[in-house]
């Protein structure tokens, strides 16, 4: 029996024809992860249709799968993950913003947001943030669709074991490759490789994308191996396309695909939960490879 397809998803909570959800489909091939195709989706309904199709894949999705336990307990929401997600999705964005803002307003400066355990390990934004970036809205838009599609959420909720959904963060892998970043590291610079703002789509960011793609193909970053034990296999045309996409959306999807490849490899070795920590908080979730 062969390995499942690999799926990396750069998600948008409000996709349009200009700002797509980007899916990177791939496969294991001779110690590499080969990018087979990029798929661009301009609506949430089309995204829901894709993830509901009966096929075998391990997917890594760039959106939070859970909220901080501290926040959930403070709001009096259900402490069972699936019940919490259902309650959260029953609120509209204005209600989410009002409740989260009230939580933050009651806290001291410098500690407004609650964090999940994986936020520090991955260097990611708190999943309750509704601006810059609006990851709470991404959770609100995306996770209920995955739940309705019946996919499997290792460590959180059982579903169709042929379609496995894992939380990913492409910035984690990108910073490891470009900057040698590790949790708790100080004094490490950050090379930006993308921007949605045309005025910030500079030559320096293009060069960072070139360096990032080349490092992924070699399996090495600025400070040695990237830690996944995988190399990216792409065609010359795909390489050119990834570097040319100044928004970084396609490249982020590919970074997620590589994280899915690592997780699928862990599963093939018999490691539980696709490499997620055995002591993962079953309400908050965890970012794969963090």
Tab-separated table of C-alpha atoms in Angstrom:
chain	number	residue	atom	x	y	z
A	1	UNK	CA	0.000	0.000	0.000
A	2	UNK	CA	1.500	3.327	-1.060
A	3	UNK	CA	1.817	6.479	0.951
A	4	UNK	CA	-1.087	8.943	0.812
A	5	UNK	CA	-0.969	12.137	-1.194
A	6	UNK	CA	0.426	15.176	0.582
A	7	UNK	CA	-1.489	18.417	0.857
A	8	UNK	CA	-0.280	21.832	1.954
A	9	UNK	CA	-2.799	24.634	2.359
A	10	UNK	CA	-2.239	28.370	2.511
A	11	UNK	CA	-5.639	29.432	3.832
A	12	UNK	CA	-7.636	32.643	3.581
A	13	UNK	CA	-10.725	33.313	5.692
A	14	UNK	CA	-12.183	35.487	2.907
A	15	UNK	CA	-10.896	34.075	-0.382
A	16	UNK	CA	-11.465	35.912	-3.641
A	17	UNK	CA	-10.242	35.609	-7.227
A	18	UNK	CA	-7.395	37.951	-6.275
A	19	UNK	CA	-6.580	36.366	-2.896
A	20	UNK	CA	-6.979	32.617	-3.254
A	21	UNK	CA	-6.710	29.678	-0.947
A	22	UNK	CA	-3.705	27.842	-2.394
A	23	UNK	CA	-3.339	24.062	-2.191
A	24	UNK	CA	-0.004	22.378	-2.906
A	25	UNK	CA	-0.434	18.699	-3.779
A	26	UNK	CA	2.574	16.427	-3.572
A	27	UNK	CA	3.905	12.924	-3.092
A	28	UNK	CA	6.848	11.137	-1.513
A	29	UNK	CA	9.474	10.196	-4.103
A	30	UNK	CA	12.928	8.764	-3.296
A	31	UNK	CA	13.472	10.679	-0.067
A	32	UNK	CA	11.984	13.838	-1.530
A	33	UNK	CA	8.600	15.464	-1.524
A	34	UNK	CA	7.649	16.160	-5.127
A	35	UNK	CA	5.258	18.998	-5.889
A	36	UNK	CA	2.711	17.597	-8.321
A	37	UNK	CA	0.429	20.615	-8.735
A	38	UNK	CA	-0.833	23.869	-7.269
A	39	UNK	CA	-4.561	24.437	-6.969
A	40	UNK	CA	-6.068	27.880	-6.401
A	41	UNK	CA	-9.517	28.197	-4.815
A	42	UNK	CA	-11.520	31.414	-4.682
A	43	UNK	CA	-14.393	30.479	-2.344
A	44	UNK	CA	-14.923	28.703	0.970
A	45	UNK	CA	-17.581	26.489	-0.595
A	46	UNK	CA	-15.092	25.242	-3.194
A	47	UNK	CA	-12.555	24.584	-0.427
A	48	UNK	CA	-15.175	22.588	1.498
A	49	UNK	CA	-15.909	20.529	-1.626
A	50	UNK	CA	-12.231	19.661	-2.147
A	51	UNK	CA	-11.566	18.470	1.408
A	52	UNK	CA	-14.816	16.456	1.434
A	53	UNK	CA	-13.828	14.363	-1.592
A	54	UNK	CA	-13.070	10.701	-0.762
A	55	UNK	CA	-9.331	10.352	-1.315
A	56	UNK	CA	-6.232	9.524	0.714
A	57	UNK	CA	-4.172	12.479	1.914
A	58	UNK	CA	-2.256	13.888	4.837
A	59	UNK	CA	-2.767	17.639	4.895
A	60	UNK	CA	-1.057	20.480	6.731
A	61	UNK	CA	-3.181	23.624	6.958
A	62	UNK	CA	-1.938	27.122	7.727
A	63	UNK	CA	-4.653	28.087	10.200
A	64	UNK	CA	-5.047	27.508	13.938
A	65	UNK	CA	-7.051	24.458	14.986
A	66	UNK	CA	-7.692	25.556	18.572
A	67	UNK	CA	-7.982	28.461	20.997
A	68	UNK	CA	-5.948	29.055	24.183
A	69	UNK	CA	-7.309	27.083	27.126
A	70	UNK	CA	-7.012	30.196	29.297
A	71	UNK	CA	-9.338	32.106	26.957
A	72	UNK	CA	-11.871	29.282	26.631
A	73	UNK	CA	-12.059	28.803	30.399
A	74	UNK	CA	-12.403	32.555	30.999
A	75	UNK	CA	-15.312	32.780	28.520
A	76	UNK	CA	-17.022	29.731	29.980
A	77	UNK	CA	-17.044	27.926	26.630
A	78	UNK	CA	-17.070	24.088	26.321
A	79	UNK	CA	-13.756	22.442	27.179
A	80	UNK	CA	-14.287	19.552	24.754
A	81	UNK	CA	-12.560	20.515	21.477
A	82	UNK	CA	-15.371	19.644	19.079
A	83	UNK	CA	-17.998	21.306	21.287
A	84	UNK	CA	-15.810	24.390	21.607
A	85	UNK	CA	-15.382	24.608	17.815
A	86	UNK	CA	-19.126	24.227	17.276
A	87	UNK	CA	-19.860	26.970	19.811
A	88	UNK	CA	-17.218	29.241	18.298
A	89	UNK	CA	-18.593	28.732	14.786
A	90	UNK	CA	-22.118	29.610	15.989
A	91	UNK	CA	-20.935	33.182	16.663
A	92	UNK	CA	-20.523	35.769	13.933
A	93	UNK	CA	-17.284	37.718	13.547
A	94	UNK	CA	-18.644	40.777	15.373
A	95	UNK	CA	-19.479	38.619	18.389
A	96	UNK	CA	-16.070	36.978	18.286
A	97	UNK	CA	-14.347	40.361	18.124
A	98	UNK	CA	-16.421	41.778	20.985
A	99	UNK	CA	-15.797	38.846	23.326
A	100	UNK	CA	-12.092	38.606	22.543
A	101	UNK	CA	-11.635	42.387	22.850
A	102	UNK	CA	-13.346	42.391	26.244
A	103	UNK	CA	-11.011	39.609	27.383
A	104	UNK	CA	-7.975	41.620	26.238
A	105	UNK	CA	-9.229	44.907	27.740
A	106	UNK	CA	-9.339	43.314	31.187
A	107	UNK	CA	-5.663	42.313	31.017
A	108	UNK	CA	-2.502	44.383	31.616
A	109	UNK	CA	-0.435	45.933	28.839
A	110	UNK	CA	2.065	43.483	27.403
A	111	UNK	CA	-0.127	40.498	28.181
A	112	UNK	CA	-3.367	41.262	26.392
A	113	UNK	CA	-3.585	38.001	24.463
A	114	UNK	CA	-3.767	34.467	25.801
A	115	UNK	CA	-1.410	31.981	24.144
A	116	UNK	CA	-1.395	28.294	23.362
A	117	UNK	CA	1.599	26.195	24.291
A	118	UNK	CA	2.561	25.764	20.654
A	119	UNK	CA	2.672	29.525	20.022
A	120	UNK	CA	5.989	29.811	21.842
A	121	UNK	CA	7.392	26.611	20.333
A	122	UNK	CA	6.540	27.753	16.792
A	123	UNK	CA	6.897	31.522	17.161
A	124	UNK	CA	3.346	31.915	15.853
A	125	UNK	CA	0.706	34.566	16.537
A	126	UNK	CA	-1.880	33.865	19.264
A	127	UNK	CA	-4.812	32.031	17.732
A	128	UNK	CA	-7.222	34.531	19.315
A	129	UNK	CA	-5.871	37.489	17.299
A	130	UNK	CA	-8.503	39.022	15.043
A	131	UNK	CA	-6.158	41.552	13.358
A	132	UNK	CA	-2.608	41.543	11.969
A	133	UNK	CA	-3.015	38.656	11.183
A	134	UNK	CA	-6.683	37.723	11.660
A	135	UNK	CA	-5.947	34.108	12.581
A	136	UNK	CA	-9.048	33.832	14.797
A	137	UNK	CA	-11.185	34.458	11.732
A	138	UNK	CA	-9.189	31.815	9.839
A	139	UNK	CA	-10.024	29.296	12.548
A	140	UNK	CA	-13.644	30.460	12.504
A	141	UNK	CA	-13.906	30.026	8.723
A	142	UNK	CA	-11.805	26.934	8.119
A	143	UNK	CA	-11.945	24.442	10.966
A	144	UNK	CA	-15.751	24.012	10.929
A	145	UNK	CA	-15.548	23.214	7.195
A	146	UNK	CA	-12.925	20.552	7.847
A	147	UNK	CA	-15.023	19.211	10.715
A	148	UNK	CA	-18.133	19.076	8.524
A	149	UNK	CA	-16.092	17.270	5.848
A	150	UNK	CA	-15.431	14.493	8.359
A	151	UNK	CA	-11.626	14.606	8.234
A	152	UNK	CA	-9.469	13.159	10.988
A	153	UNK	CA	-7.866	15.571	13.490
A	154	UNK	CA	-5.166	13.550	15.289
A	155	UNK	CA	-5.266	14.164	19.027
A	156	UNK	CA	-8.381	16.314	18.745
A	157	UNK	CA	-11.255	14.478	17.043
A	158	UNK	CA	-11.573	11.212	15.149
A	159	UNK	CA	-12.767	11.237	11.583
A	160	UNK	CA	-11.990	9.584	8.259
A	161	UNK	CA	-8.484	8.188	8.726
A	162	UNK	CA	-7.868	8.483	4.964
A	163	UNK	CA	-8.057	12.288	5.181
A	164	UNK	CA	-5.803	13.585	7.949
A	165	UNK	CA	-5.757	17.288	8.867
A	166	UNK	CA	-2.856	18.793	10.818
A	167	UNK	CA	-2.199	22.378	11.832
A	168	UNK	CA	0.857	23.889	10.173
A	169	UNK	CA	2.748	27.157	10.230
A	170	UNK	CA	4.899	27.815	7.142
A	171	UNK	CA	6.722	30.672	8.857
A	172	UNK	CA	8.252	28.162	11.273
A	173	UNK	CA	9.971	26.208	8.503
A	174	UNK	CA	10.833	29.342	6.526
A	175	UNK	CA	12.621	30.944	9.501
A	176	UNK	CA	14.466	27.744	10.323
A	177	UNK	CA	15.743	27.625	6.748
A	178	UNK	CA	16.488	31.327	6.178
A	179	UNK	CA	17.538	32.397	9.665
A	180	UNK	CA	18.359	29.272	11.671
A	181	UNK	CA	15.598	30.208	14.119
A	182	UNK	CA	14.865	27.960	17.113
A	183	UNK	CA	12.341	28.372	19.972
A	184	UNK	CA	13.674	30.880	22.480
A	185	UNK	CA	16.413	32.062	20.133
A	186	UNK	CA	17.449	35.670	20.557
A	187	UNK	CA	19.427	37.917	18.319
A	188	UNK	CA	18.381	36.001	15.222
A	189	UNK	CA	17.371	38.195	12.307
A	190	UNK	CA	14.348	37.542	10.168
A	191	UNK	CA	14.500	37.748	6.385
A	192	UNK	CA	11.111	38.562	4.959
A	193	UNK	CA	10.269	36.666	1.786
A	194	UNK	CA	6.748	37.901	0.984
A	195	UNK	CA	4.232	40.730	1.184
A	196	UNK	CA	0.696	41.377	-0.045
A	197	UNK	CA	1.588	45.084	-0.248
A	198	UNK	CA	2.903	45.796	-3.753
A	199	UNK	CA	5.091	48.604	-2.401
A	200	UNK	CA	6.900	46.047	-0.233
A	201	UNK	CA	7.417	43.443	-2.943
A	202	UNK	CA	11.118	44.218	-3.174
A	203	UNK	CA	14.151	42.640	-4.795
A	204	UNK	CA	15.346	41.650	-1.338
A	205	UNK	CA	12.186	39.645	-0.731
A	206	UNK	CA	12.481	38.021	-4.156
A	207	UNK	CA	16.055	37.041	-3.343
A	208	UNK	CA	14.860	35.575	-0.040
A	209	UNK	CA	12.319	33.447	-1.939
A	210	UNK	CA	15.047	32.268	-4.310
A	211	UNK	CA	17.284	31.352	-1.383
A	212	UNK	CA	14.424	29.636	0.438
A	213	UNK	CA	13.408	27.529	-2.553
A	214	UNK	CA	17.008	26.572	-3.284
A	215	UNK	CA	17.555	25.569	0.342
A	216	UNK	CA	14.404	23.443	0.349
A	217	UNK	CA	15.604	21.659	-2.789
A	218	UNK	CA	18.958	20.969	-1.132
A	219	UNK	CA	17.420	20.075	2.224
A	220	UNK	CA	19.659	22.620	3.910
A	221	UNK	CA	19.224	26.136	5.264
A	222	UNK	CA	21.392	29.008	6.424
A	223	UNK	CA	22.570	26.977	9.426
A	224	UNK	CA	22.622	23.427	8.048
A	225	UNK	CA	19.855	20.863	7.760
A	226	UNK	CA	16.311	22.166	8.066
A	227	UNK	CA	15.349	19.392	10.474
A	228	UNK	CA	12.688	17.615	8.402
A	229	UNK	CA	14.950	15.145	6.621
A	230	UNK	CA	13.224	15.924	3.333
A	231	UNK	CA	14.115	17.689	0.115
A	232	UNK	CA	11.708	19.452	-2.214
A	233	UNK	CA	11.541	18.163	-5.793
A	234	UNK	CA	10.187	20.686	-8.306
A	235	UNK	CA	10.472	21.437	-11.996
A	236	UNK	CA	12.184	24.510	-13.382
A	237	UNK	CA	8.771	25.953	-14.235
A	238	UNK	CA	7.500	25.368	-10.702
A	239	UNK	CA	10.632	26.958	-9.253
A	240	UNK	CA	10.139	30.054	-11.375
A	241	UNK	CA	6.472	30.271	-10.357
A	242	UNK	CA	7.217	30.011	-6.627
A	243	UNK	CA	9.863	32.708	-6.785
A	244	UNK	CA	7.683	34.995	-8.914
A	245	UNK	CA	4.715	34.894	-6.498
A	246	UNK	CA	5.516	37.974	-4.407
A	247	UNK	CA	2.610	37.304	-2.034
A	248	UNK	CA	4.322	34.092	-0.982
A	249	UNK	CA	1.003	32.225	-0.960
A	250	UNK	CA	2.157	29.420	-3.250
A	251	UNK	CA	5.445	29.080	-1.401
A	252	UNK	CA	3.619	28.945	1.935
A	253	UNK	CA	1.423	26.139	0.597
A	254	UNK	CA	4.565	24.254	-0.442
A	255	UNK	CA	6.122	24.776	3.001
A	256	UNK	CA	2.965	23.290	4.521
A	257	UNK	CA	3.161	20.384	2.059
A	258	UNK	CA	6.678	19.625	3.304
A	259	UNK	CA	5.425	19.657	6.881
A	260	UNK	CA	2.694	17.225	5.828
A	261	UNK	CA	5.395	15.065	4.264
A	262	UNK	CA	7.297	14.967	7.555
A	263	UNK	CA	4.117	14.027	9.433
A	264	UNK	CA	3.231	11.256	6.964
A	265	UNK	CA	6.749	9.907	7.370
A	266	UNK	CA	6.378	9.848	11.140
A	267	UNK	CA	3.143	7.904	10.779
A	268	UNK	CA	4.788	5.417	8.419
A	269	UNK	CA	7.420	4.790	11.111
A	270	UNK	CA	4.677	3.961	13.627
A	271	UNK	CA	5.006	7.199	15.598
A	272	UNK	CA	1.637	8.119	17.167
A	273	UNK	CA	-0.403	11.129	16.080
A	274	UNK	CA	1.750	11.829	13.033
A	275	UNK	CA	4.523	13.185	15.249
A	276	UNK	CA	2.372	15.472	17.403
A	277	UNK	CA	3.427	15.509	21.088
A	278	UNK	CA	1.825	12.770	23.177
A	279	UNK	CA	1.117	15.360	25.898
A	280	UNK	CA	-0.516	17.834	23.509
A	281	UNK	CA	-3.383	19.788	25.062
A	282	UNK	CA	-6.511	18.187	23.493
A	283	UNK	CA	-8.315	21.527	23.536
A	284	UNK	CA	-5.580	23.799	22.153
A	285	UNK	CA	-4.014	21.501	19.566
A	286	UNK	CA	-0.440	21.790	18.290
A	287	UNK	CA	1.485	22.950	15.221
A	288	UNK	CA	3.146	20.048	13.433
A	289	UNK	CA	6.995	20.025	13.553
A	290	UNK	CA	7.045	22.639	16.372
